Coordinates of C-alpha atoms and ligand atoms in Angstrom, one line a residue:
M1 CA 27.9 -5.1 -13.5
S2 CA 25.7 -2.6 -11.6
D3 CA 24.9 -2.8 -7.9
L4 CA 21.2 -3.0 -8.6
S5 CA 18.6 -2.6 -11.3
I6 CA 15.3 -0.9 -11.3
I7 CA 12.4 -1.9 -13.6
G8 CA 9.6 0.7 -13.8
L9 CA 10.4 4.5 -13.8
G10 CA 7.0 6.0 -12.8
A11 CA 7.0 8.4 -9.9
M12 CA 8.0 5.7 -7.4
G13 CA 10.6 3.8 -9.5
S14 CA 12.3 7.1 -10.5
A15 CA 12.5 8.1 -6.8
L16 CA 14.0 4.7 -5.9
A17 CA 16.6 5.0 -8.6
A18 CA 17.4 8.7 -7.7
T19 CA 17.9 7.7 -4.1
Y20 CA 20.4 5.0 -5.0
L21 CA 22.2 7.3 -7.5
D22 CA 22.5 10.0 -4.8
R23 CA 24.2 7.4 -2.5
G24 CA 26.7 6.6 -5.2
L25 CA 25.5 3.2 -6.2
R26 CA 25.8 1.9 -9.8
V27 CA 22.2 1.6 -11.1
T28 CA 20.8 0.1 -14.3
V29 CA 17.2 1.2 -15.1
W30 CA 14.6 0.1 -17.6
N31 CA 11.1 1.5 -18.4
R32 CA 8.5 0.6 -21.0
T33 CA 8.6 4.3 -22.2
P34 CA 12.3 4.8 -22.6
A35 CA 12.2 8.6 -22.4
R36 CA 11.4 8.5 -18.7
A37 CA 14.9 7.2 -18.0
Q38 CA 16.5 10.3 -19.4
P39 CA 16.7 12.4 -16.1
L40 CA 18.2 9.4 -14.3
V41 CA 20.7 8.7 -17.1
E42 CA 21.8 12.4 -16.8
R43 CA 22.5 11.6 -13.1
G44 CA 24.6 8.5 -13.9
A45 CA 22.2 5.6 -14.4
R46 CA 22.8 3.1 -17.1
Q47 CA 19.7 2.5 -19.3
A48 CA 19.0 -1.1 -20.4
T49 CA 17.4 -1.7 -23.8
D50 CA 15.0 -4.3 -22.4
A51 CA 14.0 -5.8 -19.0
A52 CA 16.1 -8.9 -19.6
E53 CA 19.2 -6.7 -20.0
A54 CA 18.3 -4.8 -16.8
I55 CA 17.9 -8.1 -14.8
A56 CA 21.1 -9.5 -16.2
A57 CA 23.0 -6.3 -15.3
S58 CA 22.8 -6.7 -11.5
P59 CA 22.5 -9.4 -8.8
V60 CA 19.2 -7.8 -7.6
T61 CA 16.4 -6.0 -9.4
L62 CA 13.7 -3.8 -7.8
I63 CA 10.4 -3.8 -9.6
S64 CA 8.0 -0.8 -9.3
L65 CA 5.2 -1.0 -11.9
L66 CA 1.6 -0.1 -11.9
D67 CA 0.3 -3.6 -11.0
Y68 CA 0.9 -7.4 -11.2
P69 CA -0.4 -7.9 -14.8
A70 CA 2.2 -5.3 -15.9
T71 CA 4.8 -7.1 -13.9
R72 CA 3.9 -10.5 -15.3
G73 CA 4.1 -9.2 -18.9
V74 CA 7.5 -7.6 -18.3
L75 CA 8.9 -10.7 -16.6
E76 CA 7.6 -13.2 -19.2
D77 CA 9.6 -11.3 -21.8
A78 CA 12.6 -11.4 -19.5
A79 CA 12.3 -15.0 -18.2
A80 CA 15.6 -16.1 -19.8
A81 CA 17.5 -13.6 -17.5
L82 CA 15.9 -14.8 -14.2
P83 CA 18.1 -17.8 -13.2
N84 CA 20.3 -16.9 -10.2
R85 CA 18.9 -13.4 -9.9
D86 CA 17.1 -11.8 -6.9
L87 CA 13.9 -9.9 -7.5
I88 CA 12.3 -7.5 -5.0
Q89 CA 8.8 -6.6 -5.9
L90 CA 7.6 -3.2 -4.7
T91 CA 4.5 -3.1 -6.8
N92 CA 1.1 -2.9 -5.1
G93 CA -1.0 -6.1 -5.4
S94 CA -3.2 -8.7 -3.6
P95 CA -2.0 -11.6 -1.4
E96 CA -3.0 -14.2 -4.1
Q97 CA -1.2 -12.2 -6.8
V98 CA 1.9 -12.2 -4.6
R99 CA 1.8 -15.9 -4.0
H100 CA 1.3 -16.7 -7.6
M101 CA 4.1 -14.4 -8.7
A102 CA 6.5 -15.8 -6.1
A103 CA 5.9 -19.3 -7.3
W104 CA 6.2 -18.3 -11.0
V105 CA 9.5 -16.5 -10.4
E106 CA 11.0 -19.2 -8.2
A107 CA 10.1 -21.8 -10.8
R108 CA 12.3 -19.9 -13.2
G109 CA 15.4 -19.9 -10.9
A110 CA 15.2 -16.5 -9.2
R111 CA 14.7 -15.6 -5.5
Y112 CA 11.7 -13.4 -4.7
L113 CA 11.1 -10.9 -1.9
D114 CA 7.9 -8.8 -1.6
G115 CA 7.8 -5.3 -0.3
A116 CA 5.4 -2.4 0.2
I117 CA 6.5 1.2 0.2
M118 CA 4.4 3.1 2.8
V119 CA 5.4 6.6 1.8
T120 CA 5.1 8.9 -1.3
P121 CA 8.0 9.2 -3.8
E122 CA 9.1 12.5 -2.3
M123 CA 9.6 10.8 1.1
V124 CA 11.7 7.9 -0.2
G125 CA 15.1 7.9 1.5
Q126 CA 13.9 10.5 4.1
P127 CA 13.9 9.9 7.9
D128 CA 10.2 9.2 8.1
A129 CA 10.1 6.7 5.2
F130 CA 9.3 3.1 6.0
V131 CA 9.0 0.0 3.8
L132 CA 7.5 -3.4 4.7
Y133 CA 9.1 -6.7 3.5
S134 CA 8.2 -10.4 3.6
G135 CA 9.5 -13.6 2.1
P136 CA 12.7 -15.6 2.6
E137 CA 14.6 -14.1 5.5
A138 CA 18.1 -15.0 4.1
L139 CA 17.2 -13.1 0.9
Y140 CA 16.0 -10.1 2.9
R141 CA 19.2 -10.1 5.1
D142 CA 21.4 -10.2 2.0
H143 CA 19.9 -6.9 0.8
E144 CA 18.9 -5.3 4.1
A145 CA 21.7 -2.7 4.1
R146 CA 20.7 -1.3 0.7
L147 CA 17.0 -1.5 1.3
R148 CA 17.6 0.6 4.4
L149 CA 18.7 3.5 2.1
L150 CA 15.1 3.7 0.9
G151 CA 13.5 4.0 4.4
E152 CA 13.3 2.1 7.7
P153 CA 12.7 -1.5 6.7
A154 CA 10.3 -3.7 8.6
Y155 CA 10.8 -7.4 7.9
L156 CA 7.4 -9.1 8.7
G157 CA 8.3 -12.8 8.3
E158 CA 8.7 -15.7 5.8
D159 CA 5.1 -15.8 4.5
I160 CA 5.5 -14.0 1.2
A161 CA 2.1 -12.3 1.4
L162 CA 2.6 -10.6 4.8
A163 CA 3.8 -7.3 3.4
T164 CA 0.9 -7.1 1.0
V165 CA -1.7 -7.9 3.7
H166 CA -0.3 -5.1 5.8
D167 CA -0.1 -2.8 2.7
V168 CA -3.8 -3.2 1.8
A169 CA -4.8 -2.9 5.5
L170 CA -2.8 0.3 6.0
L171 CA -4.0 1.7 2.7
S172 CA -7.6 0.8 3.7
A173 CA -7.2 3.0 6.8
M174 CA -5.7 5.8 4.6
F175 CA -8.4 5.7 1.9
G176 CA -11.1 5.6 4.6
M177 CA -9.7 8.8 6.0
F178 CA -9.4 10.4 2.5
G179 CA -12.9 9.3 1.6
G180 CA -14.3 10.8 4.8
Y181 CA -12.4 14.0 4.2
L182 CA -13.5 14.3 0.6
H183 CA -17.1 13.9 1.7
A184 CA -16.6 16.5 4.4
A185 CA -15.2 18.9 1.8
A186 CA -18.1 18.3 -0.5
L187 CA -20.6 19.1 2.3
L188 CA -18.7 22.3 3.2
H189 CA -18.3 23.3 -0.4
A190 CA -22.0 22.8 -1.1
Q191 CA -22.6 25.5 1.4
A192 CA -19.8 27.8 0.0
I193 CA -17.9 27.3 3.3
S194 CA -14.1 27.6 2.9
V195 CA -12.6 24.1 3.1
T196 CA -9.3 25.7 3.9
D197 CA -10.8 27.4 7.0
A198 CA -12.6 24.3 8.2
T199 CA -9.7 21.9 7.7
P200 CA -7.9 22.7 11.0
M201 CA -11.1 21.6 12.7
V202 CA -11.1 18.4 10.7
T203 CA -7.5 17.6 11.6
S204 CA -8.2 18.3 15.2
V205 CA -11.1 15.7 15.3
L206 CA -9.0 13.2 13.4
H207 CA -6.0 13.6 15.8
A208 CA -8.3 13.0 18.8
M209 CA -9.9 9.9 17.2
I210 CA -6.6 8.4 16.2
G211 CA -5.7 8.3 19.8
L212 CA -8.5 5.8 20.4
L213 CA -7.2 3.3 17.9
P214 CA -4.8 1.4 20.2
E215 CA -7.6 0.6 22.7
T216 CA -9.9 -0.3 19.8
A217 CA -7.3 -2.7 18.5
R218 CA -6.9 -4.3 21.9
E219 CA -10.7 -4.9 22.0
I220 CA -10.7 -6.4 18.5
D221 CA -7.8 -8.8 19.3
A222 CA -9.4 -9.8 22.6
G223 CA -12.9 -10.1 21.1
D224 CA -14.1 -8.0 24.0
S225 CA -16.2 -5.0 23.2
P226 CA -17.2 -2.9 26.3
Q227 CA -20.3 -0.8 26.6
P228 CA -18.7 2.7 26.1
G229 CA -19.9 6.3 26.3
S230 CA -20.0 6.4 22.5
N231 CA -22.0 3.4 21.4
N232 CA -23.0 2.0 18.0
L233 CA -26.7 3.1 18.2
M234 CA -25.7 6.7 18.8
M235 CA -23.3 6.5 15.9
A236 CA -25.8 4.8 13.5
T237 CA -28.2 7.7 14.3
A238 CA -25.5 10.2 13.5
L239 CA -24.7 8.4 10.2
R240 CA -28.3 8.5 9.2
N241 CA -28.2 12.3 9.8
I242 CA -25.0 12.6 7.7
V243 CA -26.7 10.7 4.8
Q244 CA -29.9 12.9 5.2
S245 CA -27.8 16.1 5.3
S246 CA -25.9 14.9 2.2
H247 CA -29.3 14.6 0.3
E248 CA -30.4 18.0 1.6
L249 CA -27.1 19.6 0.4
G250 CA -26.9 17.8 -2.9
V251 CA -23.9 15.6 -2.1
R252 CA -23.8 12.0 -3.2
D253 CA -24.2 9.7 -0.2
G254 CA -22.4 6.6 -1.4
L255 CA -19.3 6.9 0.7
M256 CA -21.0 7.5 4.0
D257 CA -24.0 5.3 3.3
A258 CA -21.8 2.2 3.2
I259 CA -20.6 3.0 6.7
R260 CA -24.2 3.8 7.8
Q261 CA -25.2 0.3 6.6
L262 CA -22.5 -1.3 8.7
F263 CA -23.6 0.4 11.8
D264 CA -27.3 -0.2 11.2
R265 CA -26.5 -3.9 10.7
G266 CA -24.6 -3.9 14.0
V267 CA -27.6 -2.4 15.7
A268 CA -29.9 -4.9 14.1
E269 CA -27.7 -7.7 15.4
G270 CA -27.9 -6.5 18.9
L271 CA -24.6 -4.5 19.1
G272 CA -26.1 -1.1 19.6
A273 CA -24.8 -0.6 23.1
R274 CA -21.3 -1.8 22.2
D275 CA -18.2 -0.1 21.0
I276 CA -17.2 0.1 17.3
S277 CA -14.7 -2.8 17.8
A278 CA -17.8 -5.2 17.9
L279 CA -18.5 -4.4 14.2
V280 CA -15.3 -6.0 12.8
P281 CA -16.8 -9.6 12.6
L282 CA -19.7 -8.1 10.5
L283 CA -17.1 -7.2 7.8
Q284 CA -15.7 -10.6 7.6
A285 CA -17.1 -12.9 4.9
P286 CA -16.9 -16.7 5.5
P287 CA -13.5 -18.0 4.2
R288 CA -13.4 -19.1 0.6
P289 CA -12.2 -22.6 -0.2
P290 CA -8.6 -22.7 -1.3
A291 CA -7.9 -22.3 -5.1
P292 CA -7.3 -25.6 -6.8
Ligands
NAP301 N1 3.3 7.1 -6.0 C1 3.0 6.8 -4.7 O1 2.7 7.6 -3.9 C2 3.2 5.3 -4.2 C3 3.4 5.1 -2.9 C4 3.6 3.8 -2.4 C5 3.6 2.7 -3.3 N2 3.4 3.0 -4.7 C6 3.3 1.9 -5.6 O2 4.4 2.0 -6.5 C7 4.0 1.4 -7.8 C8 4.3 2.4 -8.9 O3 3.6 3.5 -8.6 P1 3.9 4.9 -9.4 O4 3.4 6.0 -8.5 O5 5.3 4.9 -9.8 O6 3.0 4.8 -10.7 P2 3.1 5.6 -12.1 O7 3.9 6.8 -11.9 O8 1.8 5.6 -12.7 O9 4.1 4.6 -12.9 C9 3.6 3.4 -13.4 C10 4.7 2.6 -14.0 O10 4.2 1.3 -14.4 C11 4.6 1.2 -15.8 N3 3.6 0.4 -16.5 C12 2.2 0.5 -16.4 N4 1.7 -0.5 -17.2 C13 2.7 -1.2 -17.7 C14 2.7 -2.3 -18.6 N5 1.6 -2.9 -19.0 N6 3.9 -2.8 -19.0 C15 5.1 -2.2 -18.5 N7 5.1 -1.2 -17.7 C16 3.9 -0.7 -17.3 C17 4.7 2.6 -16.4 O11 5.5 2.6 -17.5 P3 5.3 3.8 -18.6 O12 6.2 4.9 -18.1 O13 5.8 3.2 -19.9 O14 3.8 4.1 -18.6 C18 5.4 3.2 -15.2 O15 6.8 2.9 -15.1 C19 2.5 1.1 -7.7 O16 2.3 -0.3 -7.4 C20 2.0 1.9 -6.5 O17 0.9 1.4 -5.8 C21 3.2 4.3 -5.1

């Protein structure tokens, strides 16, 4: 018997397995493309011939695959091995995907915890790494000590979708920053300006703006948007200038025009004198009826 099994040996799954092997745990691994297991086998991992064998080899299996359809395909083939096993799903997905998968797995006799790794593979097991978890607390506590080896764990609660809701929210903030930075780089590049030279200025602006987020969050939670020095009308005007500049410099405007539309809509709805926190309700669609 191994201490744990890992299904999926992409960049992340391989990092998870390597971290546990470095800590002296007995690890069984399985990957659709068997050759990806070789570096881990050389470090002491046992390679299962299929996913069912990997799940049967340990009390708990960590899953790190591309997406939920891939997970479902793998687990359908391994369903006979699921009774009395624990699965910890570390694959990125959506809240509905998580709920459906949890119900599907539990109906086949396994316990199911969801997790979201908030760092890159190189950072797994390092001091700054952190991982979010949600689902049955007893299941989380049973494995907490070993999960801690991957990074600081944050247990968010019994609702199985909580880790994924946080994951997609945190990633939205991250991709928003990357998208803005890529647009900035395209504008600079279009004028043959060194992106390398300008990037310290970009990071300086971003650092200053990040400091505003706790107060913005307080306003959003309180539903209370003050009339600040930097108001939405001023920002909508700047965004129009960014879109216009993009056209002039031959840069596609799609990323920034979506943000311009949000601010223009805010101004049209009478929020021009308010802070950005007032725009959050404009992003929220009416709730959908629950799935049958
Ligand atoms: N990399 C990161 O920075 C990072 C950070 C946080 C979270 N994550 C999450 O970790 C998960 C894995 O990411 P990764 O970076 O390891 O991706 P990756 O390197 O692209 O690896 C994808 C893995 O999924 C497997 N796979 C894909 N389709 C499959 C299918 N239909 N059936 C069976 N296996 C399939 C691949 O198997 P093959 O080897 O056979 O192709 C491989 O093991 C994702 O959900 C990602 O969002 C990644």
